[in-house]
Short mmCIF file of C-alpha atoms in Angstrom, two decimals:
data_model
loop_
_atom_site.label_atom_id
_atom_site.label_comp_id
_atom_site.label_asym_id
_atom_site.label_seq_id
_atom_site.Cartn_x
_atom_site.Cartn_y
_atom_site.Cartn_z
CA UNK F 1 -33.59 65.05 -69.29
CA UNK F 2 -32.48 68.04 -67.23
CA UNK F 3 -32.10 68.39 -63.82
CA UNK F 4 -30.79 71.46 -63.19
CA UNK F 5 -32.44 74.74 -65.01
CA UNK F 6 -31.12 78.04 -64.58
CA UNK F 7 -32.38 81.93 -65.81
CA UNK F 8 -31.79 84.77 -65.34
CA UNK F 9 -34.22 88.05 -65.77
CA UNK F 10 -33.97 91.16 -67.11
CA UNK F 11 -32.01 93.35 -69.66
CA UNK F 12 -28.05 92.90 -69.05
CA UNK F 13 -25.88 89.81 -70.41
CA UNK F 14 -26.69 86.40 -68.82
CA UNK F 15 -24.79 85.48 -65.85
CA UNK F 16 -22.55 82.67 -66.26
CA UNK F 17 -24.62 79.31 -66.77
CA UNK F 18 -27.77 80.82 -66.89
CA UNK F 19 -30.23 81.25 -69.81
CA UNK F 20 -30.98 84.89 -70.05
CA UNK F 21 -34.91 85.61 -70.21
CA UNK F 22 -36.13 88.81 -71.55
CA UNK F 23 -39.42 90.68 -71.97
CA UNK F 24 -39.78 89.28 -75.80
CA UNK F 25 -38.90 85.36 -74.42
CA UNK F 26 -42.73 84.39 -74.76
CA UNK F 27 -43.56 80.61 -74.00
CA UNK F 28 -44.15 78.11 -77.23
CA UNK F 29 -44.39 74.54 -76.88
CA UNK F 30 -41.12 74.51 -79.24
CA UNK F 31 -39.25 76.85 -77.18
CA UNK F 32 -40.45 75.12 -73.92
CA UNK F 33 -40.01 78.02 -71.59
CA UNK F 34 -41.27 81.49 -70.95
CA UNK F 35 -43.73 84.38 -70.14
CA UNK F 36 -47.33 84.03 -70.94
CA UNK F 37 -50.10 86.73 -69.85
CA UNK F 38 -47.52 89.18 -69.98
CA UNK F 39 -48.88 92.36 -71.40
CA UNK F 40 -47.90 93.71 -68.15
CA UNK F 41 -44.67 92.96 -67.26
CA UNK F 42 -41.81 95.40 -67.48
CA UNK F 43 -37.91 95.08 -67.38
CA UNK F 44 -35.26 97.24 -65.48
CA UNK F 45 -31.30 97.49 -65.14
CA UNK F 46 -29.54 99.26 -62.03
CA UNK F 47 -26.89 99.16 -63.25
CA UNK F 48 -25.83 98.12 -59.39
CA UNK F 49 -26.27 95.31 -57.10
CA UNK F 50 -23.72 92.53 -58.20
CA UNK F 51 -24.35 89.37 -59.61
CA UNK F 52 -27.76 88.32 -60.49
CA UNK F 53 -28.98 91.86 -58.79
CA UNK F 54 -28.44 94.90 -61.25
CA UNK F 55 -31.50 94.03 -63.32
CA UNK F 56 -34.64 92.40 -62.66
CA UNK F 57 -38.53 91.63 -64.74
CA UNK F 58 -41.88 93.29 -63.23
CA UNK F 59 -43.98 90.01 -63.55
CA UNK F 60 -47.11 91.69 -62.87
CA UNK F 61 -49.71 89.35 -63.38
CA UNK F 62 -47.40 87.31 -65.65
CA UNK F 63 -46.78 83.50 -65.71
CA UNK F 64 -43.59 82.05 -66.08
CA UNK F 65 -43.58 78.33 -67.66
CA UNK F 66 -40.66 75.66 -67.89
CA UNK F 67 -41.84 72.27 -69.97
CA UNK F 68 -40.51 69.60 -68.01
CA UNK F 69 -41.06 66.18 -67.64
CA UNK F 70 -43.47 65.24 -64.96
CA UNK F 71 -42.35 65.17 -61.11
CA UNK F 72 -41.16 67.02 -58.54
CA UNK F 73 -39.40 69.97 -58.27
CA UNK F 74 -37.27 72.23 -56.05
CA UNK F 75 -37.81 76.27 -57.07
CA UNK F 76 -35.70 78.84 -55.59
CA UNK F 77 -36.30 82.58 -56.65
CA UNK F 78 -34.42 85.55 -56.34
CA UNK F 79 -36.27 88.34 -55.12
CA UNK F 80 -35.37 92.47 -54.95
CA UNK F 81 -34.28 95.62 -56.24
CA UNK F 82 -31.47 97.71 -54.73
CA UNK F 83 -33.88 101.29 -55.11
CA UNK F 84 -37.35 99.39 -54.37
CA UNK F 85 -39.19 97.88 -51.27
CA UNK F 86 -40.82 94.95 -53.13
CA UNK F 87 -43.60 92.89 -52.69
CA UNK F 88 -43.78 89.84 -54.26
CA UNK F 89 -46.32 86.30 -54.60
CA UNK F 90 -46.20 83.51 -56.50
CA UNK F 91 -48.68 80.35 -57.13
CA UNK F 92 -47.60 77.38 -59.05
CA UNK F 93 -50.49 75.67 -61.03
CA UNK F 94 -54.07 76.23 -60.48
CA UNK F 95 -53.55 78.96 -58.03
CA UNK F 96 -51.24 76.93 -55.12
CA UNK F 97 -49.71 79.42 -52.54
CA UNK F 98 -46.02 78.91 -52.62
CA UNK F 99 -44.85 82.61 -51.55
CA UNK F 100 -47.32 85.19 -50.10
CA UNK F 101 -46.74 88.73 -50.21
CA UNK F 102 -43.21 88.42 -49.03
CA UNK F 103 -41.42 91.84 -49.10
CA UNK F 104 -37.87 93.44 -48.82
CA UNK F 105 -36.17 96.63 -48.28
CA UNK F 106 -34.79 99.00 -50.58
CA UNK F 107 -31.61 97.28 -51.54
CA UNK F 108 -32.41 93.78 -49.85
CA UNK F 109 -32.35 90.80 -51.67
CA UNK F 110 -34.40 87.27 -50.74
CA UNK F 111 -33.85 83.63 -51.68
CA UNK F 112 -36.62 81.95 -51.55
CA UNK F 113 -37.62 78.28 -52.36
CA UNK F 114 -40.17 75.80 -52.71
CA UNK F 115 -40.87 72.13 -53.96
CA UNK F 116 -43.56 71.84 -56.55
CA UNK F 117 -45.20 68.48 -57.48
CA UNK F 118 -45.63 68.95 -61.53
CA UNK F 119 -48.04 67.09 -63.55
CA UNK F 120 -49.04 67.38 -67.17
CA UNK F 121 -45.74 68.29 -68.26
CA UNK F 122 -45.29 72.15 -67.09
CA UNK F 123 -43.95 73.65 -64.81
CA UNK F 124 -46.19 77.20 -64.42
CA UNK F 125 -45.38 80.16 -61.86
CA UNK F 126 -47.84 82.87 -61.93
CA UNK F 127 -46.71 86.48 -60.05
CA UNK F 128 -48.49 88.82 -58.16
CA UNK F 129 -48.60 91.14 -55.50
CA UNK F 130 -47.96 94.91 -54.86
CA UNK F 131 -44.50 95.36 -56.42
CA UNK F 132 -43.11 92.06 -57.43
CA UNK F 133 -39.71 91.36 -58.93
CA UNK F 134 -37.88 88.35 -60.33
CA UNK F 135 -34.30 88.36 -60.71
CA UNK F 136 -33.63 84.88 -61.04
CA UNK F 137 -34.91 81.26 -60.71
CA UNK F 138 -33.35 77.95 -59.98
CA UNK F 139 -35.25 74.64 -60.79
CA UNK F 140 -33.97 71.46 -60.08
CA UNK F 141 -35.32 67.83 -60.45
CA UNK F 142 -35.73 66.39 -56.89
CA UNK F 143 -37.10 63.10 -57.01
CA UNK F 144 -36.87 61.73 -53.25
CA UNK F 145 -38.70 64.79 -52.29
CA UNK F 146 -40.81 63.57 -49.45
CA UNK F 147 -44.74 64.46 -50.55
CA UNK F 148 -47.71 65.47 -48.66
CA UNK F 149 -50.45 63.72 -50.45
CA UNK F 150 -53.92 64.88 -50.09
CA UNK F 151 -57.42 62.97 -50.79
CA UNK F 152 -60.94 64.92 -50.13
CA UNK F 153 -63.60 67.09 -51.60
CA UNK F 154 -64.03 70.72 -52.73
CA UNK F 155 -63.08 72.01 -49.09
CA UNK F 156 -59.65 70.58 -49.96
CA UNK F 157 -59.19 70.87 -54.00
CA UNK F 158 -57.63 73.33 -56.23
CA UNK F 159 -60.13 75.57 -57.50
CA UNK F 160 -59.02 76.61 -61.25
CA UNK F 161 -57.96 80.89 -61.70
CA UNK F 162 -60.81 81.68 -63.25
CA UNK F 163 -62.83 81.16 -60.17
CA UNK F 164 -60.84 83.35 -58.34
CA UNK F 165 -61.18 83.86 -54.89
CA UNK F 166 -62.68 80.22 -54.88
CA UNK F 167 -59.69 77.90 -53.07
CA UNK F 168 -59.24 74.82 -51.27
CA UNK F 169 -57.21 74.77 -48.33
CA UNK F 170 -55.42 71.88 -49.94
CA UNK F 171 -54.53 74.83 -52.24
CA UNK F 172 -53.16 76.66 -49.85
CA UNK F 173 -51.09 74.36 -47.90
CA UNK F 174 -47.70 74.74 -49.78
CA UNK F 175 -47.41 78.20 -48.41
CA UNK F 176 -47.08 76.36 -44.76
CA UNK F 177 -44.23 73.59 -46.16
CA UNK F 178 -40.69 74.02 -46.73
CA UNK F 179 -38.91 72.98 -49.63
CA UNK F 180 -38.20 69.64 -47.89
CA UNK F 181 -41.71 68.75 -49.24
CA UNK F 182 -43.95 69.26 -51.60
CA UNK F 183 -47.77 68.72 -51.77
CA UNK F 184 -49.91 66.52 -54.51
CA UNK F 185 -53.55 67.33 -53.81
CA UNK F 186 -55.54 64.96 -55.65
CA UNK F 187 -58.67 65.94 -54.02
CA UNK F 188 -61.70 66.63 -55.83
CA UNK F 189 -65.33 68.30 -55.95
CA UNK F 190 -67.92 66.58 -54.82
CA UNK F 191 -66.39 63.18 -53.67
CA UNK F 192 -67.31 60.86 -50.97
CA UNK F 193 -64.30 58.71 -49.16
CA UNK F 194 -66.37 56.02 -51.47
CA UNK F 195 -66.62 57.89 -55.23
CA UNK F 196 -63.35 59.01 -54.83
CA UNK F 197 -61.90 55.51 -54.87
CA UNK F 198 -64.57 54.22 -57.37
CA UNK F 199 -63.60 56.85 -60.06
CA UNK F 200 -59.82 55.74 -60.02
CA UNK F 201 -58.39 58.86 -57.83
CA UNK F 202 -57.20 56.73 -55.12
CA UNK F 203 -55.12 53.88 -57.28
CA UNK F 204 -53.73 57.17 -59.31
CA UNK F 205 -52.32 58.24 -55.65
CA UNK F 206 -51.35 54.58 -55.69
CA UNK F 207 -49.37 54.80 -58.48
CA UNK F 208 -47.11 57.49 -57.71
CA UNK F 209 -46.71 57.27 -54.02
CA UNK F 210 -43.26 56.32 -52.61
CA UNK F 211 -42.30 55.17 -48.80
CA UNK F 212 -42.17 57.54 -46.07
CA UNK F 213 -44.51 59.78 -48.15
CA UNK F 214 -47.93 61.23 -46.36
CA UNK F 215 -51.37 60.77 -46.89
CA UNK F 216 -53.62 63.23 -45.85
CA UNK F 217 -57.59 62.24 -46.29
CA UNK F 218 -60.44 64.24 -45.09
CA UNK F 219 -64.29 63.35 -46.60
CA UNK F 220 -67.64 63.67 -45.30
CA UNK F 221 -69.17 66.20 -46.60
CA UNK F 222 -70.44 63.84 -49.43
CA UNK F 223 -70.65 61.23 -47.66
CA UNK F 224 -73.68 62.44 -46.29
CA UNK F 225 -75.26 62.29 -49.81
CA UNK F 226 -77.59 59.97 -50.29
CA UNK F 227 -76.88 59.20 -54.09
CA UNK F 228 -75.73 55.27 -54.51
CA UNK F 229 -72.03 56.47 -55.83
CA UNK F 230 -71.40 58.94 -53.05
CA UNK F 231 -73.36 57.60 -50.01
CA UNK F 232 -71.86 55.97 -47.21
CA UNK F 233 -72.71 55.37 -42.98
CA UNK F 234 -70.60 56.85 -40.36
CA UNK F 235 -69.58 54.09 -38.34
CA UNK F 236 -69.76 50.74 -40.83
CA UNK F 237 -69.01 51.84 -44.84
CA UNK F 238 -67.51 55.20 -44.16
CA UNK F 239 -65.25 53.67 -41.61
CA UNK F 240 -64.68 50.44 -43.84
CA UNK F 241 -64.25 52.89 -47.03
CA UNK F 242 -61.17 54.77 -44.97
CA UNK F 243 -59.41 51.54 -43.91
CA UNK F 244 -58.71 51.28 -47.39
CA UNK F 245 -56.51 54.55 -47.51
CA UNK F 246 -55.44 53.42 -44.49
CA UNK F 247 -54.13 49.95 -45.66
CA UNK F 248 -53.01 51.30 -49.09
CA UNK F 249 -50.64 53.65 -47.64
CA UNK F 250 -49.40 51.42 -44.92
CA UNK F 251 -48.78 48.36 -47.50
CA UNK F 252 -46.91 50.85 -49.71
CA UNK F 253 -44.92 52.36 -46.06
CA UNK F 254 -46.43 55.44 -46.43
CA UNK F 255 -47.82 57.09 -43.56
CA UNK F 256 -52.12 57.82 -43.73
CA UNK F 257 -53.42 60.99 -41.63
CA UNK F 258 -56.77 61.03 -41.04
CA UNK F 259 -58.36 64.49 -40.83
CA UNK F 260 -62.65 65.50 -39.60
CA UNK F 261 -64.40 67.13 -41.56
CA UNK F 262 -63.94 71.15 -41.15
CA UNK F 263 -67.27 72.87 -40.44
CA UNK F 264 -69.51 74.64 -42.68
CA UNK F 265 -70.90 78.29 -41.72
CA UNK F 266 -74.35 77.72 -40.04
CA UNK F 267 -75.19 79.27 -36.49
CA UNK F 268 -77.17 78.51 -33.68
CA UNK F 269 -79.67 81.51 -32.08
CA UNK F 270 -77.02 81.73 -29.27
CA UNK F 271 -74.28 82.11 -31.91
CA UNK F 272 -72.88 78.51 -31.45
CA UNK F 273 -71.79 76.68 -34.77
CA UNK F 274 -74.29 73.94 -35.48
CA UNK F 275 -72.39 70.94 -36.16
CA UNK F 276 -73.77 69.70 -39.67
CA UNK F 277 -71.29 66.48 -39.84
CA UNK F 278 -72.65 64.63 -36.81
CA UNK F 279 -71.35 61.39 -36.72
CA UNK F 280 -69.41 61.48 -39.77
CA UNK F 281 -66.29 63.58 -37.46
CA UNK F 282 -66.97 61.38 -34.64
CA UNK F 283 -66.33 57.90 -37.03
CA UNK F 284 -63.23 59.46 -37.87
CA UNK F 285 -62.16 60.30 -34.51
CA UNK F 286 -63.02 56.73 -33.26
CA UNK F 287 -61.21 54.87 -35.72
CA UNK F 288 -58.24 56.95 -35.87
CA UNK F 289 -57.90 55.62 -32.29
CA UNK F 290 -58.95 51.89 -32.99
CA UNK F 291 -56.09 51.70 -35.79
CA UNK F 292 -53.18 53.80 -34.30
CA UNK F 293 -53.88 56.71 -36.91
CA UNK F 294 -52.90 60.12 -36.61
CA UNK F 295 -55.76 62.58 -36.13
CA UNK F 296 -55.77 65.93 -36.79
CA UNK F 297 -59.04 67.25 -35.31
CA UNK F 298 -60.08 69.64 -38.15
CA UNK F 299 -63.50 69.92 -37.15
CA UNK F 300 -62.95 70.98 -33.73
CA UNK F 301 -60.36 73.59 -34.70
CA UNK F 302 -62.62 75.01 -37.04
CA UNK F 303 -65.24 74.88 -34.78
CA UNK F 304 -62.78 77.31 -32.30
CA UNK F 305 -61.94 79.61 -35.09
CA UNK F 306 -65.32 79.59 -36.73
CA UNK F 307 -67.05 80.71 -33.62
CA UNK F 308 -64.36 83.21 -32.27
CA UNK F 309 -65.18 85.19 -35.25
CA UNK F 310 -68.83 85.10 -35.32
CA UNK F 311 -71.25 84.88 -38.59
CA UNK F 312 -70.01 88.39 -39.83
CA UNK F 313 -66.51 87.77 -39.29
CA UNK F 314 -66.51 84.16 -40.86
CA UNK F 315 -67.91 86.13 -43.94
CA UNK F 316 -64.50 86.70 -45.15
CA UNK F 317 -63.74 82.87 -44.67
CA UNK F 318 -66.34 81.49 -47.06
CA UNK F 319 -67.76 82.65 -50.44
CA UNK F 320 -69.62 84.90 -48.82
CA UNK F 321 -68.56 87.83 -51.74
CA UNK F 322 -71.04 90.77 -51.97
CA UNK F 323 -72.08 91.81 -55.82
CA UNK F 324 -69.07 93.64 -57.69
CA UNK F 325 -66.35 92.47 -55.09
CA UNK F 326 -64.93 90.33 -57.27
CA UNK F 327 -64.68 90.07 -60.73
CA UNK F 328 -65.49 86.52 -61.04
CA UNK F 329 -68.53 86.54 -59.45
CA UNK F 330 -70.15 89.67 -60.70
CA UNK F 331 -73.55 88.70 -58.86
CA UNK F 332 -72.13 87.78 -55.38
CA UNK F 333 -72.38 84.54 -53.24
CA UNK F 334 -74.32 83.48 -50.73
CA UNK F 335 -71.95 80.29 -50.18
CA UNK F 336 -71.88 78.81 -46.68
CA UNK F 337 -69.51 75.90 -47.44
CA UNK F 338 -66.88 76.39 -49.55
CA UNK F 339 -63.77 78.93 -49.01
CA UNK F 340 -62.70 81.89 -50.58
CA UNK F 341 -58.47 82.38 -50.35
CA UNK F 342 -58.42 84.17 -47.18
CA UNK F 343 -60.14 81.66 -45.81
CA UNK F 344 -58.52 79.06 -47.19
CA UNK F 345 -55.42 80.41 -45.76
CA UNK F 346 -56.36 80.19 -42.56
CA UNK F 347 -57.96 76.60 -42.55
CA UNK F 348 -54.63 75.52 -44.16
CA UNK F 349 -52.97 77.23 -40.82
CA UNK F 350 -55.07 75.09 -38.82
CA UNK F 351 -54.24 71.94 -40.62
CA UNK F 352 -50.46 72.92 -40.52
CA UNK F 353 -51.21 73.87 -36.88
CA UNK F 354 -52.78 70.45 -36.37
CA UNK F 355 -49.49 67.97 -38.03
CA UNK F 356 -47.04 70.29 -35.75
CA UNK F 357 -49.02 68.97 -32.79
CA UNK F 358 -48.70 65.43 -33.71
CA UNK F 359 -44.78 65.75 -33.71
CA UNK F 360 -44.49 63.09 -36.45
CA UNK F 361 -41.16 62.86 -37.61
CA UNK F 362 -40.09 64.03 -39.80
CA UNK F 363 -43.16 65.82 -41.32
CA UNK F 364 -42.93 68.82 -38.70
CA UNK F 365 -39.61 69.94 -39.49
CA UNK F 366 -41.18 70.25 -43.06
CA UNK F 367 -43.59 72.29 -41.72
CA UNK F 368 -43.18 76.32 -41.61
#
């Protein structure tokens, strides 16, 4: 195995121990590293800038993929162009934020890193923004990474690409970490605290958590369901149901965060959010205190941002996407619930906003 990968883009001779990468080094599973999507991308030499610097790939649109055994992973990427301002963002995965639209200067140069929790076997960095630029990448193997684990629904999942602007925040909470961390969201669509743990999801968190990692776990939503596999009361099985994240991380000495459940978009007349969760936030609140748990009070902070904007400015929070906006959704949605990325953003800033206010150490020095 390899713990250390190195490459360098663009058109000149590879630096010294680095693998150069080109515009014709495509991915195959026998070459085990490369550009896919990449009918866009372009390559230029300054001929200037020192090492690493004089020449550069345009990964517009493209993704960049390293086969590597599963794990986690520090990435640190060298971003700029000595005659360009440059603007560049890059998701790992199904669409997590790990670098949003970070520019520099003409002649300015960033590092910039991240820890990336790979599963499946690939390692996959997709690039985007206004004027992006790669000049080189560093990936090594960082086992005792401390990780942010994350249980919950589709408020908190990663929503694939091709649903695009569909996210999680979840999905959008490794643009708030440093590289002292990295994030594993196992959450999924349309689980309950209870259906989660009977399909398996919580003994595969089990299985790969390690001590003085986080747990993060907000349900609810589902709960409220009334199906058999999903269904659960506020304050006796949804309650009982979270003691067993709680437990499970505690017996392995990980730490459990409980989170409420953030709001959905419905309005009183006098333009007050009506609180669709009822008891379900208020369990959570009351045995968060009864067991010593940290709380972070998603449901009120969402309830403060949700009605600071108003119904027309939460549009742009949740799927609320007029016909043509986006190409994924031709026909519009009328979606109430669920987040599109902006959104998503900002719920993950209240989350982030939420574990800084706990001051649990060390988690908020992980924290951007």
């Amino acid at each position: 195995m390899t713990d250390l990968y190195r490459f360098d883009f663009g058109v000149d001779e590879a630096e010294e121990g680095y693998t150069k990468i080109t515009l014709n080094d495509r991915y195959s599973p026998s070459r085990t590293y490369g550009f896919v999507r990449a009918d866009k991308i372009s390559a230029l030499n300054r001929g200037e800038g020192g090492t690493l610097r004089r020449d550069f790939i345009i990964p517009y649109e493209a993704s960049f993929i390293v086969d590597v055994p599963d794990g986690i992973y520090t990435v640190t990427a060298l971003l700029g162009d000595e005659h360009a301002a440059t603007e560049t963002t890059i998701k790992t995965g199904e669409g997590r934020l790990v670098v949003h639209k970070l520019r520099t200067g003409s002649g300015q140069y960033v590092r910039t890193s991240f820890s990336v929790w790979v599963t499946g076997g690939r390692l996959a960095l997709v690039f985007g923004g206004l004027a992006p630029r790669l000049n080189a990448l560093e990936i090594s193997h960082t086992p005792q990474t401390c990780t942010i684990f994350l249980a919950g629904d589709s408020t908190v999942t990663e929503q694939p690409t091709d649903g695009y602007p569909y996210a999680g925040w979840g999905q959008m909470l490794p643009l708030f970490v440093k590289a002292d961390a990295a994030v594993a969201n196992y959450a999924l669509s349309g689980r309950s605290s209870k259906s989660f743990i009977g399909e398996g999801h919580l003994d595969a968190i089990w299985s790969r958590i390690k001590p003085y990692d986080y747990l993060l776990v907000q349900f609810g939503h589902n709960d409220q369901k009334f199906d058999e596999a999903r269904h659960t009361e506020p304050f006796t099985t949804y309650q009982e149901t979270l003691m067993r994240y709680i437990h499970g991380a505690r017996e392995r000495n990980a730490f459990p965060v409980l989170l409420t459940p953030v709001h959905r978009r419905f309005y009183e007349d006098d333009g007050t959010l009506r609180d669709t969760h009822g008891d379900y936030a208020t369990a959570v609140r009351e045995l968060a205190g009864r067991e010593g748990v940290p709380l972070v009070d998603l449901a009120a902070k969402s309830k403060e941002l949700f009605e600071r904007l108003g119904p027309e400015g939460t549009r742009s929070i949740f799927m609320q996407l007029a016909p043509g906006e986006f190409m994924n959704f031709p026909e519009g949605v009328n979606d109430n619930t669920h987040f599109q990325e902006h959104g998503a953003i900002q719920v993950a800033g209240l989350v982030k906003e939420g574990l800084q206010q706990l001051g649990l150490q060390p988690l908020m020095l992980y924290l951007r």
